[in-house]
Short mmCIF file of C-alpha atoms and ligand atoms in Angstrom, two decimals:
data_model
loop_
_atom_site.label_atom_id
_atom_site.label_comp_id
_atom_site.label_asym_id
_atom_site.label_seq_id
_atom_site.Cartn_x
_atom_site.Cartn_y
_atom_site.Cartn_z
CA UNK A 1 13.16 19.39 9.28
CA UNK A 2 10.59 18.54 6.24
CA UNK A 3 6.62 18.76 6.48
CA UNK A 4 4.25 17.41 3.75
CA UNK A 5 1.92 14.63 2.64
CA UNK A 6 3.14 11.24 3.74
CA UNK A 7 0.80 9.24 2.43
CA UNK A 8 -2.71 9.64 -0.11
CA UNK A 9 -5.86 8.11 -1.70
CA UNK A 10 -8.95 8.68 -3.24
CA UNK A 11 -12.90 7.41 -3.58
CA UNK A 12 -14.84 8.12 -6.77
CA UNK A 13 -18.71 7.20 -7.00
CA UNK A 14 -19.45 3.84 -7.95
CA UNK A 15 -21.58 4.88 -10.65
CA UNK A 16 -20.61 7.44 -14.31
CA UNK A 17 -22.50 8.16 -17.03
CA UNK A 18 -20.70 8.39 -20.40
CA UNK A 19 -20.35 12.49 -21.29
CA UNK A 20 -21.28 11.44 -24.93
CA UNK A 21 -24.66 10.14 -23.79
CA UNK A 22 -25.50 13.52 -22.08
CA UNK A 23 -24.53 15.31 -25.25
CA UNK A 24 -27.01 13.66 -26.70
CA UNK A 25 -29.82 14.03 -24.59
CA UNK A 26 -29.14 17.35 -24.48
CA UNK A 27 -28.76 18.35 -27.84
CA UNK A 28 -24.88 19.09 -27.78
CA UNK A 29 -22.34 18.66 -29.94
CA UNK A 30 -20.13 15.84 -28.24
CA UNK A 31 -17.25 17.25 -30.06
CA UNK A 32 -17.56 20.50 -27.81
CA UNK A 33 -17.64 18.58 -24.52
CA UNK A 34 -14.76 15.95 -25.35
CA UNK A 35 -12.60 18.08 -27.50
CA UNK A 36 -13.50 21.12 -25.73
CA UNK A 37 -13.55 20.87 -22.28
CA UNK A 38 -11.68 17.35 -22.19
CA UNK A 39 -14.98 15.46 -20.66
CA UNK A 40 -15.88 11.28 -21.13
CA UNK A 41 -17.01 10.33 -18.20
CA UNK A 42 -18.95 11.92 -14.94
CA UNK A 43 -18.91 9.94 -11.81
CA UNK A 44 -22.21 10.08 -10.40
CA UNK A 45 -23.47 9.04 -6.51
CA UNK A 46 -25.57 6.23 -6.12
CA UNK A 47 -28.69 6.30 -3.62
CA UNK A 48 -26.74 5.22 -0.63
CA UNK A 49 -23.91 7.46 -1.52
CA UNK A 50 -23.06 11.25 -0.35
CA UNK A 51 -20.16 13.33 0.58
CA UNK A 52 -19.79 11.64 3.81
CA UNK A 53 -19.53 8.08 2.91
CA UNK A 54 -17.16 9.26 -0.08
CA UNK A 55 -15.05 10.77 3.10
CA UNK A 56 -15.71 7.52 5.12
CA UNK A 57 -14.34 5.58 2.36
CA UNK A 58 -11.21 7.14 1.44
CA UNK A 59 -10.81 7.73 5.28
CA UNK A 60 -10.68 3.83 5.77
CA UNK A 61 -8.51 3.34 2.90
CA UNK A 62 -5.80 5.55 3.84
CA UNK A 63 -5.69 3.57 7.91
CA UNK A 64 -5.78 -0.02 6.09
CA UNK A 65 -3.29 0.62 3.03
CA UNK A 66 -1.05 2.42 5.04
CA UNK A 67 -1.13 0.50 8.22
CA UNK A 68 -1.67 3.85 10.05
CA UNK A 69 -2.58 3.57 13.63
CA UNK A 70 -6.21 5.49 13.72
CA UNK A 71 -5.75 6.27 17.22
CA UNK A 72 -2.28 8.56 16.19
CA UNK A 73 -4.20 10.65 14.20
CA UNK A 74 -4.54 14.03 16.31
CA UNK A 75 -7.19 15.64 13.82
CA UNK A 76 -9.23 14.93 10.60
CA UNK A 77 -9.58 17.95 8.80
CA UNK A 78 -12.71 17.71 6.15
CA UNK A 79 -12.82 20.33 3.25
CA UNK A 80 -16.14 20.10 1.52
CA UNK A 81 -18.79 21.88 -0.09
CA UNK A 82 -21.12 19.57 0.04
CA UNK A 83 -22.41 19.16 3.63
CA UNK A 84 -24.81 17.08 4.98
CA UNK A 85 -25.94 19.46 7.89
CA UNK A 86 -25.37 22.75 8.59
CA UNK A 87 -24.31 22.30 12.28
CA UNK A 88 -23.18 18.91 12.59
CA UNK A 89 -19.56 18.52 10.11
CA UNK A 90 -19.75 15.57 7.69
CA UNK A 91 -16.33 14.78 9.48
CA UNK A 92 -18.01 14.10 12.22
CA UNK A 93 -20.25 11.27 10.40
CA UNK A 94 -17.02 9.88 8.28
CA UNK A 95 -15.45 9.68 11.61
CA UNK A 96 -17.75 7.65 13.11
CA UNK A 97 -18.30 5.43 10.28
CA UNK A 98 -15.27 4.75 9.97
CA UNK A 99 -14.98 4.00 14.01
CA UNK A 100 -17.47 0.92 13.58
CA UNK A 101 -15.57 -0.62 10.96
CA UNK A 102 -12.38 -0.31 13.21
CA UNK A 103 -13.97 -1.19 16.44
CA UNK A 104 -12.80 -4.90 16.13
CA UNK A 105 -9.17 -4.62 15.84
CA UNK A 106 -8.58 -0.99 17.80
CA UNK A 107 -11.68 -0.76 20.23
CA UNK A 108 -14.66 1.41 20.85
CA UNK A 109 -14.33 5.48 19.92
CA UNK A 110 -10.91 5.40 18.68
CA UNK A 111 -11.14 8.68 16.76
CA UNK A 112 -12.40 9.34 20.77
CA UNK A 113 -9.38 12.53 21.14
CA UNK A 114 -8.88 13.40 17.83
CA UNK A 115 -9.74 17.10 16.59
CA UNK A 116 -12.66 16.54 13.83
CA UNK A 117 -13.91 19.46 11.97
CA UNK A 118 -15.26 20.98 8.37
CA UNK A 119 -13.56 23.53 6.26
CA UNK A 120 -15.66 25.13 3.51
CA UNK A 121 -14.40 27.86 1.38
CA UNK A 122 -16.30 26.22 -2.30
CA UNK A 123 -13.30 23.89 -3.85
CA UNK A 124 -10.09 25.88 -1.96
CA UNK A 125 -11.69 24.42 1.47
CA UNK A 126 -9.60 21.62 1.63
CA UNK A 127 -6.45 23.39 0.39
CA UNK A 128 -7.11 25.60 3.45
CA UNK A 129 -7.27 21.91 5.41
CA UNK A 130 -4.09 21.62 3.95
CA UNK A 131 -2.70 24.39 4.91
CA UNK A 132 -3.86 24.41 8.32
CA UNK A 133 -3.03 20.96 9.10
CA UNK A 134 0.44 21.66 8.14
CA UNK A 135 1.10 24.51 10.38
CA UNK A 136 0.08 22.13 12.72
CA UNK A 137 2.49 19.68 12.33
CA UNK A 138 5.12 22.49 11.97
CA UNK A 139 4.14 23.19 16.03
CA UNK A 140 3.69 19.48 16.86
CA UNK A 141 6.53 17.27 14.76
CA UNK A 142 5.77 14.26 16.41
CA UNK A 143 1.81 14.24 15.49
CA UNK A 144 0.34 13.36 12.27
CA UNK A 145 -3.36 14.54 10.76
CA UNK A 146 -5.31 13.67 7.65
CA UNK A 147 -6.38 16.05 5.58
CA UNK A 148 -9.94 14.84 3.37
CA UNK A 149 -11.46 16.89 0.71
CA UNK A 150 -14.96 15.28 -0.51
CA UNK A 151 -17.75 16.36 -2.50
CA UNK A 152 -20.40 15.85 -4.77
CA UNK A 153 -20.96 18.61 -7.77
CA UNK A 154 -24.20 18.47 -8.66
CA UNK A 155 -25.47 21.03 -10.64
CA UNK A 156 -29.31 21.92 -12.19
CA UNK A 157 -30.40 19.05 -15.07
CA UNK A 158 -30.11 20.92 -18.52
CA UNK A 159 -27.75 23.82 -17.46
CA UNK A 160 -24.25 25.08 -18.56
CA UNK A 161 -23.00 23.33 -15.67
CA UNK A 162 -24.95 19.82 -15.71
CA UNK A 163 -21.77 18.29 -18.30
CA UNK A 164 -19.36 19.38 -15.47
CA UNK A 165 -20.54 17.18 -12.27
CA UNK A 166 -18.90 14.75 -10.68
CA UNK A 167 -17.84 14.21 -7.38
CA UNK A 168 -15.33 11.61 -5.14
CA UNK A 169 -12.61 11.90 -2.49
CA UNK A 170 -8.88 11.88 -2.01
CA UNK A 171 -7.65 11.87 1.80
CA UNK A 172 -4.02 12.97 2.70
CA UNK A 173 -2.06 12.33 5.70
CA UNK A 174 0.13 15.02 6.63
CA UNK A 175 2.81 14.66 8.92
CA UNK A 176 7.07 15.74 9.87
CA UNK A 177 7.55 12.53 7.23
CA UNK A 178 6.77 13.42 3.95
CA UNK A 179 7.33 10.33 1.96
CA UNK A 180 5.39 11.49 -1.14
CA UNK A 181 5.53 15.46 -1.47
CA UNK A 182 7.58 17.69 0.85
CA UNK A 183 5.57 20.91 0.78
CA UNK A 184 7.43 24.35 1.31
CA UNK A 185 6.14 27.45 3.50
CA UNK A 186 5.60 29.13 1.35
CA UNK A 187 1.96 30.28 0.49
CA UNK A 188 0.64 33.12 -2.44
CA UNK A 189 -2.99 34.27 -1.61
CA UNK A 190 -5.73 36.66 -3.22
CA UNK A 191 -9.00 37.28 -2.38
CA UNK A 192 -11.96 39.02 -3.31
CA UNK A 193 -15.72 38.31 -2.61
CA UNK A 194 -17.26 37.83 -5.48
CA UNK A 195 -20.79 35.99 -6.20
CA UNK A 196 -19.24 33.77 -9.34
CA UNK A 197 -20.70 30.50 -7.86
CA UNK A 198 -22.50 30.35 -4.43
CA UNK A 199 -25.10 27.84 -2.68
CA UNK A 200 -27.52 30.78 -0.78
CA UNK A 201 -30.19 30.26 1.04
CA UNK A 202 -33.22 29.34 -1.20
CA UNK A 203 -36.31 31.62 -0.05
CA UNK A 204 -39.59 30.28 -0.97
CA UNK A 205 -43.67 31.41 -0.46
CA UNK A 206 -45.72 28.95 1.58
CA UNK A 207 -47.76 28.89 -1.48
CA UNK A 208 -44.90 27.83 -3.63
CA UNK A 209 -44.69 24.74 -2.04
CA UNK A 210 -47.21 21.82 -2.66
CA UNK A 211 -49.40 20.19 0.32
CA UNK A 212 -47.93 22.90 2.74
CA UNK A 213 -49.28 22.20 6.41
CA UNK A 214 -50.49 24.75 9.05
CA UNK A 215 -47.09 24.71 10.52
CA UNK A 216 -45.44 25.32 7.63
CA UNK A 217 -44.25 29.18 8.17
CA UNK A 218 -45.15 31.68 5.31
CA UNK A 219 -41.87 32.22 3.90
CA UNK A 220 -38.70 29.17 4.39
CA UNK A 221 -35.22 29.44 3.63
CA UNK A 222 -33.95 26.43 2.52
CA UNK A 223 -30.09 25.23 1.17
CA UNK A 224 -29.93 23.19 -1.95
CA UNK A 225 -27.02 21.47 -3.07
CA UNK A 226 -27.55 23.02 -6.84
CA UNK A 227 -25.30 26.15 -6.91
CA UNK A 228 -26.12 29.70 -8.51
CA UNK A 229 -23.63 30.34 -11.07
CA UNK A 230 -22.51 32.47 -13.72
CA UNK A 231 -20.15 30.08 -15.85
CA UNK A 232 -17.86 32.88 -17.68
CA UNK A 233 -17.75 35.00 -15.19
CA UNK A 234 -16.63 32.32 -13.09
CA UNK A 235 -14.01 31.28 -15.41
CA UNK A 236 -12.29 35.16 -15.16
CA UNK A 237 -12.37 35.17 -11.45
CA UNK A 238 -11.01 31.89 -11.41
CA UNK A 239 -8.03 33.42 -14.10
CA UNK A 240 -7.69 36.63 -12.24
CA UNK A 241 -7.22 34.86 -8.41
CA UNK A 242 -4.63 32.63 -10.00
CA UNK A 243 -3.24 35.41 -10.96
CA UNK A 244 -2.99 37.40 -8.11
CA UNK A 245 -2.05 34.31 -5.62
CA UNK A 246 0.89 33.38 -8.27
CA UNK A 247 2.14 36.79 -8.26
CA UNK A 248 2.02 36.78 -4.20
CA UNK A 249 3.87 33.36 -4.41
CA UNK A 250 6.36 35.19 -6.44
CA UNK A 251 6.75 37.81 -3.85
CA UNK A 252 6.59 35.85 -0.74
CA UNK A 253 9.22 32.76 -2.25
CA UNK A 254 11.32 35.39 -4.01
CA UNK A 255 11.14 33.46 -7.04
CA UNK A 256 11.01 34.26 -10.26
CA UNK A 257 8.85 32.54 -12.86
CA UNK A 258 8.32 29.78 -10.76
CA UNK A 259 6.55 27.64 -13.61
CA UNK A 260 9.49 27.02 -15.06
CA UNK A 261 11.00 24.72 -12.64
CA UNK A 262 7.77 23.10 -12.04
CA UNK A 263 7.27 19.75 -13.29
CA UNK A 264 3.76 19.54 -13.23
CA UNK A 265 0.94 21.99 -12.92
CA UNK A 266 -1.43 21.14 -10.35
CA UNK A 267 -4.57 23.00 -10.67
CA UNK A 268 -8.14 23.30 -9.06
CA UNK A 269 -9.90 21.57 -12.01
CA UNK A 270 -13.87 21.77 -12.42
CA UNK A 271 -13.34 20.26 -15.74
CA UNK A 272 -10.29 18.79 -17.32
CA UNK A 273 -9.14 21.17 -19.66
CA UNK A 274 -9.71 24.44 -17.33
CA UNK A 275 -5.97 24.64 -15.99
CA UNK A 276 -4.55 25.02 -19.55
CA UNK A 277 -7.26 27.14 -20.67
CA UNK A 278 -6.64 29.83 -18.12
CA UNK A 279 -2.77 29.08 -17.63
CA UNK A 280 -2.34 31.07 -20.87
CA UNK A 281 -2.25 34.88 -19.14
CA UNK A 282 0.03 33.72 -16.55
CA UNK A 283 2.07 32.44 -19.52
CA UNK A 284 1.80 35.45 -21.36
CA UNK A 285 3.27 37.58 -18.57
CA UNK A 286 5.79 35.61 -17.98
CA UNK A 287 6.94 35.25 -21.58
CA UNK A 288 6.13 38.62 -22.23
CA UNK A 289 3.59 37.86 -24.74
CA UNK A 290 0.60 40.06 -25.76
CA UNK A 291 -2.58 39.15 -23.98
CA UNK A 292 -5.02 42.08 -24.49
CA UNK A 293 -7.64 40.96 -26.66
CA UNK A 294 -9.37 37.60 -28.00
CA UNK A 295 -7.17 37.30 -30.78
CA UNK A 296 -3.51 37.11 -28.87
CA UNK A 297 -5.31 35.33 -26.47
CA UNK A 298 -6.47 32.19 -28.77
CA UNK A 299 -2.64 32.66 -30.50
CA UNK A 300 -1.09 31.88 -27.48
CA UNK A 301 -3.62 28.65 -26.73
CA UNK A 302 -2.51 27.50 -30.17
CA UNK A 303 1.53 28.45 -30.02
CA UNK A 304 3.82 25.53 -30.81
CA UNK A 305 5.35 26.57 -27.42
CA UNK A 306 2.55 26.84 -25.27
CA UNK A 307 1.29 23.32 -26.47
CA UNK A 308 4.49 21.70 -25.50
CA UNK A 309 4.46 23.95 -22.22
CA UNK A 310 0.87 21.82 -21.86
CA UNK A 311 1.89 18.82 -22.78
CA UNK A 312 5.24 18.46 -20.54
CA UNK A 313 3.86 20.37 -17.39
CA UNK A 314 0.15 19.42 -17.82
CA UNK A 315 -1.33 16.95 -20.02
CA UNK A 316 -1.20 14.07 -17.38
CA UNK A 317 -2.58 15.39 -14.48
CA UNK A 318 -6.20 16.06 -16.45
CA UNK A 319 -6.29 12.24 -16.98
CA UNK A 320 -8.60 11.42 -13.96
CA UNK A 321 -10.62 14.64 -14.60
CA UNK A 322 -12.06 13.33 -17.85
CA UNK A 323 -12.83 10.14 -16.35
CA UNK A 324 -14.38 11.64 -13.07
CA UNK A 325 -15.61 15.20 -13.66
CA UNK A 326 -15.83 18.06 -11.40
CA UNK A 327 -14.70 16.85 -7.63
CA UNK A 328 -14.65 20.34 -5.95
CA UNK A 329 -12.40 20.81 -2.87
CA UNK A 330 -10.98 17.37 -3.91
CA UNK A 331 -10.18 18.17 -7.82
CA UNK A 332 -6.68 19.82 -7.20
CA UNK A 333 -5.53 16.41 -4.85
CA UNK A 334 -7.22 14.33 -8.10
CA UNK A 335 -4.94 15.98 -10.56
CA UNK A 336 -1.62 15.36 -8.32
CA UNK A 337 -2.61 11.83 -8.19
CA UNK A 338 -3.37 11.88 -11.95
CA UNK A 339 0.16 13.38 -12.56
CA UNK A 340 2.05 11.09 -10.16
CA UNK A 341 -0.11 7.64 -11.52
CA UNK A 342 0.92 8.17 -14.76
CA UNK A 343 4.51 8.90 -14.25
CA UNK A 344 4.88 5.78 -11.86
CA UNK A 345 3.02 3.79 -14.72
CA UNK A 346 5.32 5.31 -17.10
CA UNK A 347 8.84 4.60 -14.86
CA UNK A 348 9.28 7.52 -15.05
CA UNK A 349 12.05 9.18 -11.77
CA UNK A 350 10.10 12.05 -10.00
CA UNK A 351 11.81 12.53 -6.73
CA UNK A 352 13.76 15.83 -6.22
CA UNK A 353 11.35 17.61 -9.35
CA UNK A 354 9.33 20.48 -8.21
CA UNK A 355 5.38 20.68 -8.39
CA UNK A 356 3.47 24.06 -7.86
CA UNK A 357 0.03 23.77 -6.99
CA UNK A 358 -2.77 26.54 -8.35
CA UNK A 359 -6.14 25.90 -6.48
CA UNK A 360 -9.34 28.10 -6.73
CA UNK A 361 -12.46 28.43 -4.97
CA UNK A 362 -15.26 30.48 -5.92
CA UNK A 363 -16.32 33.35 -3.84
CA UNK A 364 -13.74 33.73 -3.96
CA UNK A 365 -10.56 32.62 -3.57
CA UNK A 366 -6.78 31.19 -4.44
CA UNK A 367 -3.68 29.54 -2.97
CA UNK A 368 -0.54 28.89 -4.84
CA UNK A 369 1.93 26.77 -3.27
CA UNK A 370 4.73 24.29 -4.33
CA UNK A 371 6.80 20.92 -3.15
CA UNK A 372 8.74 18.58 -3.92
CA UNK A 373 8.42 14.94 -4.63
CA UNK A 374 10.19 12.47 -2.17
CA UNK A 375 12.50 10.10 -2.50
CA UNK A 376 9.88 7.40 -1.18
CA UNK A 377 6.89 8.45 -3.81
CA UNK A 378 6.54 5.00 -5.48
CA UNK A 379 6.13 3.31 -2.65
CA UNK A 380 3.18 5.52 -1.83
CA UNK A 381 1.85 5.52 -5.64
CA UNK A 382 1.92 2.15 -5.44
CA UNK A 383 -1.48 1.43 -3.98
CA UNK A 384 -3.31 3.66 -6.18
CA UNK A 385 -4.11 1.74 -9.41
CA UNK A 386 -6.29 4.52 -9.90
CA UNK A 387 -6.68 4.25 -13.69
CA UNK A 388 -7.44 0.48 -13.44
CA UNK A 389 -10.22 1.08 -10.25
CA UNK A 390 -11.42 4.08 -12.34
CA UNK A 391 -12.58 1.29 -15.34
CA UNK A 392 -14.25 -1.39 -12.07
CA UNK A 393 -17.00 1.41 -12.45
CA UNK A 394 -20.53 1.02 -13.33
CA UNK A 395 -22.20 2.64 -15.88
CA UNK A 396 -25.69 4.01 -16.05
CA UNK A 397 -28.01 4.99 -18.47
CA UNK A 398 -29.31 8.67 -18.77
CA UNK A 399 -32.72 7.95 -17.84
CA UNK A 400 -31.38 6.10 -14.83
CA UNK A 401 -29.34 9.29 -14.42
CA UNK A 402 -32.02 11.63 -14.02
CA UNK A 403 -33.84 9.85 -11.82
CA UNK A 404 -30.73 9.80 -9.38
CA UNK A 405 -30.83 13.53 -10.15
CA UNK A 406 -34.37 14.21 -9.17
CA UNK A 407 -33.75 11.74 -5.58
CA UNK A 408 -36.26 9.79 -7.36
CA UNK A 409 -35.14 6.24 -6.73
CA UNK A 410 -35.13 4.52 -2.99
CA UNK A 411 -33.35 1.83 -3.78
CA UNK A 412 -29.00 1.66 -4.92
CA UNK A 413 -28.63 1.16 -8.24
CA UNK A 414 -25.96 -1.35 -7.40
CA UNK A 415 -27.55 -3.24 -4.43
CA UNK A 416 -24.58 -5.12 -4.51
CA UNK A 417 -22.20 -2.54 -3.66
CA UNK A 418 -19.52 -2.85 -1.14
CA UNK A 419 -18.43 -0.43 1.63
CA UNK A 420 -20.04 2.49 3.35
CA UNK A 421 -24.14 3.52 2.78
CA UNK A 422 -27.15 5.83 4.05
CA UNK A 423 -29.56 3.52 5.51
CA UNK A 424 -31.58 5.83 6.65
CA UNK A 425 -33.03 9.08 7.66
CA UNK A 426 -34.99 9.57 10.72
CA UNK A 427 -38.29 11.12 9.50
CA UNK A 428 -40.39 10.98 12.54
CA UNK A 429 -39.03 11.19 15.97
CA UNK A 430 -39.00 15.22 16.11
CA UNK A 431 -35.44 15.35 18.75
CA UNK A 432 -33.89 13.12 15.75
CA UNK A 433 -35.95 14.65 12.70
CA UNK A 434 -33.22 14.36 9.79
CA UNK A 435 -30.75 12.75 12.01
CA UNK A 436 -29.07 9.68 8.71
CA UNK A 437 -27.46 6.62 10.06
CA UNK A 438 -25.17 4.67 8.07
CA UNK A 439 -24.18 1.15 7.50
CA UNK A 440 -21.37 -0.93 6.33
CA UNK A 441 -21.37 -3.68 4.31
CA UNK A 442 -17.84 -5.38 3.99
C1 HMG B 1 -17.23 25.51 -17.53
C2 HMG B 1 -18.20 26.13 -18.46
C3 HMG B 1 -17.91 27.50 -17.92
C4 HMG B 1 -18.21 25.75 -20.11
O1 HMG B 1 -18.99 26.79 -20.70
P1 HMG B 1 -19.58 26.39 -21.90
O2 HMG B 1 -20.32 27.88 -22.41
O3 HMG B 1 -20.22 25.69 -21.97
O4 HMG B 1 -18.57 26.50 -22.97
P2 HMG B 1 -17.23 27.20 -23.26
O5 HMG B 1 -17.45 27.98 -24.61
O6 HMG B 1 -16.20 28.09 -22.20
O7 HMG B 1 -15.93 26.49 -23.76
C5 HMG B 1 -16.65 25.57 -24.97
C6 HMG B 1 -14.89 25.05 -25.54
O8 HMG B 1 -15.50 24.06 -26.53
C7 HMG B 1 -14.73 24.46 -27.77
N1 HMG B 1 -15.60 23.46 -28.79
C8 HMG B 1 -17.04 23.79 -29.20
N2 HMG B 1 -17.20 23.30 -29.70
C9 HMG B 1 -16.03 22.51 -30.40
C10 HMG B 1 -16.65 21.04 -31.15
N3 HMG B 1 -17.25 21.15 -31.74
N4 HMG B 1 -15.05 20.61 -31.06
C11 HMG B 1 -13.90 21.35 -30.73
N5 HMG B 1 -13.96 22.11 -29.78
C12 HMG B 1 -15.39 22.95 -29.59
C13 HMG B 1 -14.85 25.93 -28.02
O9 HMG B 1 -13.89 26.26 -28.83
C14 HMG B 1 -14.08 26.09 -26.44
O10 HMG B 1 -13.03 26.16 -26.26
P3 HMG B 1 -11.38 27.39 -26.41
O11 HMG B 1 -11.38 27.48 -27.59
O12 HMG B 1 -12.53 28.33 -25.68
O13 HMG B 1 -10.55 26.55 -25.20
C15 HMG B 1 -19.75 25.86 -17.58
O14 HMG B 1 -19.92 24.24 -18.21
C16 HMG B 1 -20.34 26.30 -16.53
O15 HMG B 1 -20.68 26.79 -16.24
N6 HMG B 1 -19.93 25.13 -15.67
C17 HMG B 1 -20.20 25.37 -13.98
C18 HMG B 1 -19.43 26.51 -13.29
C19 HMG B 1 -17.55 25.92 -13.84
O16 HMG B 1 -17.14 24.56 -13.68
N7 HMG B 1 -16.78 27.22 -13.91
C20 HMG B 1 -15.46 27.33 -13.81
C21 HMG B 1 -14.69 28.40 -12.97
S1 HMG B 1 -14.76 28.42 -11.22
C22 HMG B 1 -14.26 26.83 -10.26
O17 HMG B 1 -13.65 26.16 -10.98
C23 HMG B 1 -15.05 26.46 -9.17
C24 HMG B 1 -15.74 25.77 -9.25
C25 HMG B 1 -16.70 25.45 -10.30
O18 HMG B 1 -15.48 24.18 -9.69
C26 HMG B 1 -16.68 25.92 -7.93
C27 HMG B 1 -16.73 25.90 -6.58
O19 HMG B 1 -15.24 26.97 -6.52
O20 HMG B 1 -16.64 25.11 -5.92
#
């Protein structure tokens, strides 16, 4: 019996900012962002969008496009690091939004017996959800699970992370009928606790707060959606963890030089060119090339053989990232969609090809695993129209972007949007303070 991904889909935020507009306003050479990091556009959520609406959009699209009976979904595991609540899972908001839309066809509470939860480990939370859900269907082959990766990658304005923002969601149907890709049960894992990128409770004193009333305690702790991070250190942690997980994958699978057999290498992409920049180390180790200083590392990156390796195995998987930016947990799955969609558009046959995955989450952990493209893969990909849909987003100017980022806008930039949207947040009723209410415009 084989297990893996039966169907997949995605949702990207409805707005975007041209990266060259950001570069110009911040005094950065556009070529650094476009040619150095591979960035073109940055997906950005409208006022009514957040990680819960992204997840709901992807879940509803998965159910509709692949004609899934929602009552047959045994679990919905959501990987996210942009949770909208520290106790009530974002998955429960997404599930409820979708339930309401499906009510006419499937009756009230179609997810009544569905196991719903969030999983958080920075960008690797959705890989953990997939790993876990594969184990679940292996034990229960008659059941189906949905994995959703949903995030809004937000950094402080004018910080060095600002140009790596983005967002969106990918939803996967996991089952014993892997029409898209069969995932083998060998997992290379590497974990080390580090502070490369994290979202701690930020500490404030009462006197730091404007208009603080009597009832505000002297010291408060709040979560913000902007991380504390050290960019170059995070690159190093990523490189170290994927090397360790890759070596562990070789041990557990008994394979040597697995990347040689992989048609595509699918990375967690914080920005489009990250995978190809960091894989030079593993490539050098595999090919016996010197790699002990910056000069040797540059020589590997610029070598004809490595450039050919990238062009064959990585370039197509980067294309969607260049148009969206970092999607945190969803980035690795969007890289998969990007590679498969490009092959589909170019009439390339992938059935039977092996694909390798290199996931990373700050904090830090990497998982390396592999899968085989199924005979039916084209039927799944035929529903995506990924690159066409990316051209249907609305461009925003820099001023609007800054206002959205600072949460200074009350109304949606696109008031005619279709789909899920935040309608209100309860601010008065003490037993519901902070509750978020969503609606759907069909
Ligand atoms: C991503 C960084 C670190 C980039 O940091 P940076 O300092 O802006 O850029 P850089 O110096 O690392 O790279 C710039 C590249 O552009 C090139 N360049 C320069 N000028 C030009 C030019 N004129 N024409 C052409 N190319 C040019 C330059 O040569 C270089 O390429 P290289 O040669 O090294 O390959 C920063 O934006 C950042 O800190 N971002 C946020 C954190 C991050 O994304 N870290 C990535 C690894 S950690 C991770 O992936 C996890 C994460 C972040 O997703 C979170 C999670 O797990 O939840």
